[in-house]
PDB file of C-alpha atoms in Angstrom:
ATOM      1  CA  UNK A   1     -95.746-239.948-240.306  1.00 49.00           C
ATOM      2  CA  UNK A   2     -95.867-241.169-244.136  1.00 60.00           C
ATOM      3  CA  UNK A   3     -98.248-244.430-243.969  1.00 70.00           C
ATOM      4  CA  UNK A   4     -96.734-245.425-247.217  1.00 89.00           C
ATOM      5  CA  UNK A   5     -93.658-246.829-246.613  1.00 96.00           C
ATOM      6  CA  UNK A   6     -92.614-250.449-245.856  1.00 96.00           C
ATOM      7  CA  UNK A   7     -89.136-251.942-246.153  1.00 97.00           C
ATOM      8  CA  UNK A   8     -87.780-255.032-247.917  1.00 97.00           C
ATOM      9  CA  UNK A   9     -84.870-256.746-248.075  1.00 97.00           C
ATOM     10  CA  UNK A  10     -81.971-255.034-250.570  1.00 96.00           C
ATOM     11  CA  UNK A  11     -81.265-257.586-253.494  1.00 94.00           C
ATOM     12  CA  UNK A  12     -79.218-257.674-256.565  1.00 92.00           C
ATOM     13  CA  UNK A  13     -81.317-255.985-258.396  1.00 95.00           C
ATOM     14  CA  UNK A  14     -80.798-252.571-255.923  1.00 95.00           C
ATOM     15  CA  UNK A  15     -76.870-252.563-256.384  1.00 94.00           C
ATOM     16  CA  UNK A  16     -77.096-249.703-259.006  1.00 93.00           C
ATOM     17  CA  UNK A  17     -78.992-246.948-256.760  1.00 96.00           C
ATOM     18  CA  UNK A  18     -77.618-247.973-253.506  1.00 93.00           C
ATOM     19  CA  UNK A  19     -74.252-247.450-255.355  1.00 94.00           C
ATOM     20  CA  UNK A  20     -75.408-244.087-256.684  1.00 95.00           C
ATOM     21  CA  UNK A  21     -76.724-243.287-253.107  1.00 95.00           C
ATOM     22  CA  UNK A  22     -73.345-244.634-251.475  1.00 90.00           C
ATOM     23  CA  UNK A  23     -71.426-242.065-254.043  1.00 91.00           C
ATOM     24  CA  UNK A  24     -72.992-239.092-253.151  1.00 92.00           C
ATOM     25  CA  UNK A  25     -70.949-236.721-250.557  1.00 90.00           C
ATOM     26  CA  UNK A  26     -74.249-235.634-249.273  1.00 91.00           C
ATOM     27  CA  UNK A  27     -75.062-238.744-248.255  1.00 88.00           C
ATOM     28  CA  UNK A  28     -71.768-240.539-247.854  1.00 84.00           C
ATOM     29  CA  UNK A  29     -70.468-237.764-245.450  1.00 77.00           C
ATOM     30  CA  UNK A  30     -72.083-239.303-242.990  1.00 84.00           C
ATOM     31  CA  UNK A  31     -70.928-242.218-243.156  1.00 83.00           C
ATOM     32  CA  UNK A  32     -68.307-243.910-240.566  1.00 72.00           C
ATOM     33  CA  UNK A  33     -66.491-245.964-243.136  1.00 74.00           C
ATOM     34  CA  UNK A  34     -66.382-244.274-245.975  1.00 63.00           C
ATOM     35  CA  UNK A  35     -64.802-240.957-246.929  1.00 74.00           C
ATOM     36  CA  UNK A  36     -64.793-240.610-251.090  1.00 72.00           C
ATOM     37  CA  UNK A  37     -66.403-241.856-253.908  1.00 79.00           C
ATOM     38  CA  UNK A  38     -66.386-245.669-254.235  1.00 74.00           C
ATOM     39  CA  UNK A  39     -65.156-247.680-257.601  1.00 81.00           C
ATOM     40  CA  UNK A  40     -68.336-249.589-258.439  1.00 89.00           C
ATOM     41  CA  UNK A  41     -66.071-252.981-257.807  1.00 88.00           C
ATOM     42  CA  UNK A  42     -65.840-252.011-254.546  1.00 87.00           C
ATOM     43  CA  UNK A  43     -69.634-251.709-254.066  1.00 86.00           C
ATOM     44  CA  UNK A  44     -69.854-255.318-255.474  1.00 88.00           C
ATOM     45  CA  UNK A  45     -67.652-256.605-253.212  1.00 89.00           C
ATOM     46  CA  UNK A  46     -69.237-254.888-250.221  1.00 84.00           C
ATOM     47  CA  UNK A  47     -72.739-255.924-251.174  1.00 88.00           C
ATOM     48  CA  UNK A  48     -71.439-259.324-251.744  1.00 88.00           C
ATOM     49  CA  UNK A  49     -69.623-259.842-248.648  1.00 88.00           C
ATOM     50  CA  UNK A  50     -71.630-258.106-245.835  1.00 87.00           C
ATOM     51  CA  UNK A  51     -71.478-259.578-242.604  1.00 85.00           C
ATOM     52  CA  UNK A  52     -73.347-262.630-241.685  1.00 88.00           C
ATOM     53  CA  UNK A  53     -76.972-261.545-239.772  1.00 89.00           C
ATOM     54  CA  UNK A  54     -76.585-257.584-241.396  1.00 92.00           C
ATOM     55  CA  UNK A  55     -80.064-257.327-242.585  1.00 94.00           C
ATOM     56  CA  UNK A  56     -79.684-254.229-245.558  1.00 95.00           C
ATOM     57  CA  UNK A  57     -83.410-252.984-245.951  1.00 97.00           C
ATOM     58  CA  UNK A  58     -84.775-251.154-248.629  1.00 98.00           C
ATOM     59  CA  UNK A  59     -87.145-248.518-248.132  1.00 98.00           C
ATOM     60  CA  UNK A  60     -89.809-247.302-250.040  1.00 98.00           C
ATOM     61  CA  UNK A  61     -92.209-244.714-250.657  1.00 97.00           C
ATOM     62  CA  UNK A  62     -95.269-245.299-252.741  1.00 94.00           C
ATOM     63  CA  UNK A  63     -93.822-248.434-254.220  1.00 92.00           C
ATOM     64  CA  UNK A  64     -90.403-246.642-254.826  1.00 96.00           C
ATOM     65  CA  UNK A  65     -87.380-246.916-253.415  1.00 98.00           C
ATOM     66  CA  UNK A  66     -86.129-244.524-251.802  1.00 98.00           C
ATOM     67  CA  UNK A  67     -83.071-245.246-249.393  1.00 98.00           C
ATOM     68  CA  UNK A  68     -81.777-247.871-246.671  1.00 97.00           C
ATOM     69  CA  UNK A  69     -81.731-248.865-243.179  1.00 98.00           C
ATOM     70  CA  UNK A  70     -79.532-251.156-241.868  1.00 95.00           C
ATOM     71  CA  UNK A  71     -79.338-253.984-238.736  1.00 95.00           C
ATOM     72  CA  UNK A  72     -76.134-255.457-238.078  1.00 94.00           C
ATOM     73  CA  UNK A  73     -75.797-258.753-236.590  1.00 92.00           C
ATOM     74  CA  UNK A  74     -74.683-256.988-233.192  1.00 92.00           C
ATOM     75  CA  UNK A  75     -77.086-254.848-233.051  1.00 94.00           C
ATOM     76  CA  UNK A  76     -75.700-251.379-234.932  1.00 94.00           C
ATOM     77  CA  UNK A  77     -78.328-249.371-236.818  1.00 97.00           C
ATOM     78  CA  UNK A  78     -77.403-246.885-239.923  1.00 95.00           C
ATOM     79  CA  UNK A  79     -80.381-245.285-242.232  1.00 97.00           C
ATOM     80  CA  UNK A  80     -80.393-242.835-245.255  1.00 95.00           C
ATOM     81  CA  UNK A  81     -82.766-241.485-247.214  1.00 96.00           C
ATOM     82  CA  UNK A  82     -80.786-241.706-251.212  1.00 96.00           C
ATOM     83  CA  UNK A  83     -83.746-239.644-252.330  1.00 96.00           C
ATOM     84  CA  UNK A  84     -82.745-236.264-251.353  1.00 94.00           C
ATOM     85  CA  UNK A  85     -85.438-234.378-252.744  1.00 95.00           C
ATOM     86  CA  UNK A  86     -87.505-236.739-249.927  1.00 96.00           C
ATOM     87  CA  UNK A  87     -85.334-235.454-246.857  1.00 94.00           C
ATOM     88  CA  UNK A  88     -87.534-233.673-244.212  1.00 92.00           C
ATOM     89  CA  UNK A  89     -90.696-235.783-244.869  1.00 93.00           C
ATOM     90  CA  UNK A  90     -90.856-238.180-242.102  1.00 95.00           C
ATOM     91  CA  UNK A  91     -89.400-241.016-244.454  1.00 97.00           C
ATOM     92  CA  UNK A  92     -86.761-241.519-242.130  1.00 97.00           C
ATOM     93  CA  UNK A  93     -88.766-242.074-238.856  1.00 97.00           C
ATOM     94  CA  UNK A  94     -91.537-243.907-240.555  1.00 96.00           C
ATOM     95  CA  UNK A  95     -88.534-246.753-241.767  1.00 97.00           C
ATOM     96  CA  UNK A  96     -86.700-246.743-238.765  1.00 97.00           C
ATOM     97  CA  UNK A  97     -90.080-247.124-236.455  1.00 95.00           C
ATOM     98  CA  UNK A  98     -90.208-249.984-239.001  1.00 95.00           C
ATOM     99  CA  UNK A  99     -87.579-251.276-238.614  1.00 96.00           C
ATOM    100  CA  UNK A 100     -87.319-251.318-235.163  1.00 94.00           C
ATOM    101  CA  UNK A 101     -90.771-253.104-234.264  1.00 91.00           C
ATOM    102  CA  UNK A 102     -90.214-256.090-232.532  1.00 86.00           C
ATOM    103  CA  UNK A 103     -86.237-256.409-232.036  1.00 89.00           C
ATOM    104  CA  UNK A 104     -86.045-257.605-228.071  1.00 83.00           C
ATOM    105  CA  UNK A 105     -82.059-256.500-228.313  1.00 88.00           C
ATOM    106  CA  UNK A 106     -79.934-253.557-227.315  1.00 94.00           C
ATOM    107  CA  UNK A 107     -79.556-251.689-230.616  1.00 96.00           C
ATOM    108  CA  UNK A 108     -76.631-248.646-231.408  1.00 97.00           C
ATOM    109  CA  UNK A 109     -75.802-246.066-233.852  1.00 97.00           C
ATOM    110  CA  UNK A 110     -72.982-243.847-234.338  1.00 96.00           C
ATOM    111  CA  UNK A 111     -73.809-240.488-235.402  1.00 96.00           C
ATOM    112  CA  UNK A 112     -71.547-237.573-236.671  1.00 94.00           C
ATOM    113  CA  UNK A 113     -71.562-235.146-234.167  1.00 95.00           C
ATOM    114  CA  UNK A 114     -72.336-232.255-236.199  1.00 95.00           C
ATOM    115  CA  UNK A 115     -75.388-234.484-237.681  1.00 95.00           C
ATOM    116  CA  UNK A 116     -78.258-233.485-235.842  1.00 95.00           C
ATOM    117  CA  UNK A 117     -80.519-234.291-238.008  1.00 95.00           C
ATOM    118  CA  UNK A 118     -79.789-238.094-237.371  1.00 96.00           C
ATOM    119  CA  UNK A 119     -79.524-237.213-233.374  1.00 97.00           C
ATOM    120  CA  UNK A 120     -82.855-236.066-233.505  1.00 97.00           C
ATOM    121  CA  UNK A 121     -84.259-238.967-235.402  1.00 97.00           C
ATOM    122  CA  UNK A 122     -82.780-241.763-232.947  1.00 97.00           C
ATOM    123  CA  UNK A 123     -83.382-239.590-229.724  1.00 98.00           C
ATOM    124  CA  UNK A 124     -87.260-239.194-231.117  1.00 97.00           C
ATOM    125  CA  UNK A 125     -86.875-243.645-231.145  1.00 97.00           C
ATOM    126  CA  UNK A 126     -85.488-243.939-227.692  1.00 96.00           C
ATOM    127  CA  UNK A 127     -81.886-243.935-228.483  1.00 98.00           C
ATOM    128  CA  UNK A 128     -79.711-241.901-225.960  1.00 97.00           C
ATOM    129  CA  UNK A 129     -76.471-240.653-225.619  1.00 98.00           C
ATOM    130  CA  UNK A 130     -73.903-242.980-224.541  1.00 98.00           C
ATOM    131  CA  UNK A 131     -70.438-242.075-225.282  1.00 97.00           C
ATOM    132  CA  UNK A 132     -68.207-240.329-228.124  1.00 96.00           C
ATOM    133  CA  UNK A 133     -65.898-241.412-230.198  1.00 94.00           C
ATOM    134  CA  UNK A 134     -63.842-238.217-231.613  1.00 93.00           C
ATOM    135  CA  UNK A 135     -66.227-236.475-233.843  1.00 93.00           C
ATOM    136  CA  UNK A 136     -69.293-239.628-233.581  1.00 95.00           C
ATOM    137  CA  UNK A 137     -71.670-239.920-231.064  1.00 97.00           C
ATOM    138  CA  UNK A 138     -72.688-243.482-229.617  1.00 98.00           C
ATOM    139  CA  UNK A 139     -76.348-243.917-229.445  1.00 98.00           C
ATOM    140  CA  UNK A 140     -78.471-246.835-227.343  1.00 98.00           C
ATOM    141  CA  UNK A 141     -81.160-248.064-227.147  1.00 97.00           C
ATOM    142  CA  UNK A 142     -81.689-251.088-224.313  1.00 92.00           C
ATOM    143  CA  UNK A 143     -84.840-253.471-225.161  1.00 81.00           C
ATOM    144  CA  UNK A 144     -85.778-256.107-223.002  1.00 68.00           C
ATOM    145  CA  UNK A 145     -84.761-259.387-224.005  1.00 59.00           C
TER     146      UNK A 145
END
């Protein structure tokens, strides 16, 4: 597992590659909410108005940024590597390991069913198998509290 990557919190000044990240289909097919390119207005209005206690992590790679992980305020986890030439490395598992240390909460994911790539990740952290939803997969993971 990559030793070399740490998260931060998303700012301003990561609009422009999160919005290149969010707009492209390899990436964004995986997403639950979004199905097509988005108008970069749209990204500003979704960075500006994300929920209340959604922490939106950066993560990076030898001082780089390199994609995001996301906690919402009930508990829902989402991560993507934007770097694609970076997929397969371990990235992934380091940032969500990361990002899970020390949450005391029951935490969830939906996953694309055919997206095994993300089952594996969040099955490797705990996360099993809950329920489906048409073509997504719930995922949990129960913590103490």
């Amino acid at each position: 597992m990559p030793r070399s990557v740490s998260l931060r919190p998303a700012t301003r000044q990561d609009m422009d590659r999160i919005y290149r990240w969010r707009n492209d289909p390899d990436i964004y097919r995986w997403f639950r909410e979004q199905d097509d390119e988005l108008e970069w207005h749209d990204h500003v209005e979704w960075f500006r108005n994300r929920p209340e206690g959604r922490e939106d992590l950066i993560i990076e790679y030898l001082g780089r940024a390199v994609g995001v992980v996301s906690v919402a305020a009930d508990g829902d986890v989402g991560i993507y590597i934007g770097e694609k030439r970076l997929w397969g490395r371990g990235l992934a598992s380091a940032a969500l390991e990361e990002a899970l240390d020390g949450r005391d909460r029951t935490l969830s994911a939906e996953i694309r069913a055919e997206n095994t790539a993300s089952q594996r990740l969040f099955e490797r952290h705990g996360f099993e198998t809950v329920g489906r939803d048409g073509e997504w997969l719930q995922y949990r993971l129960e913590r103490s509290q």
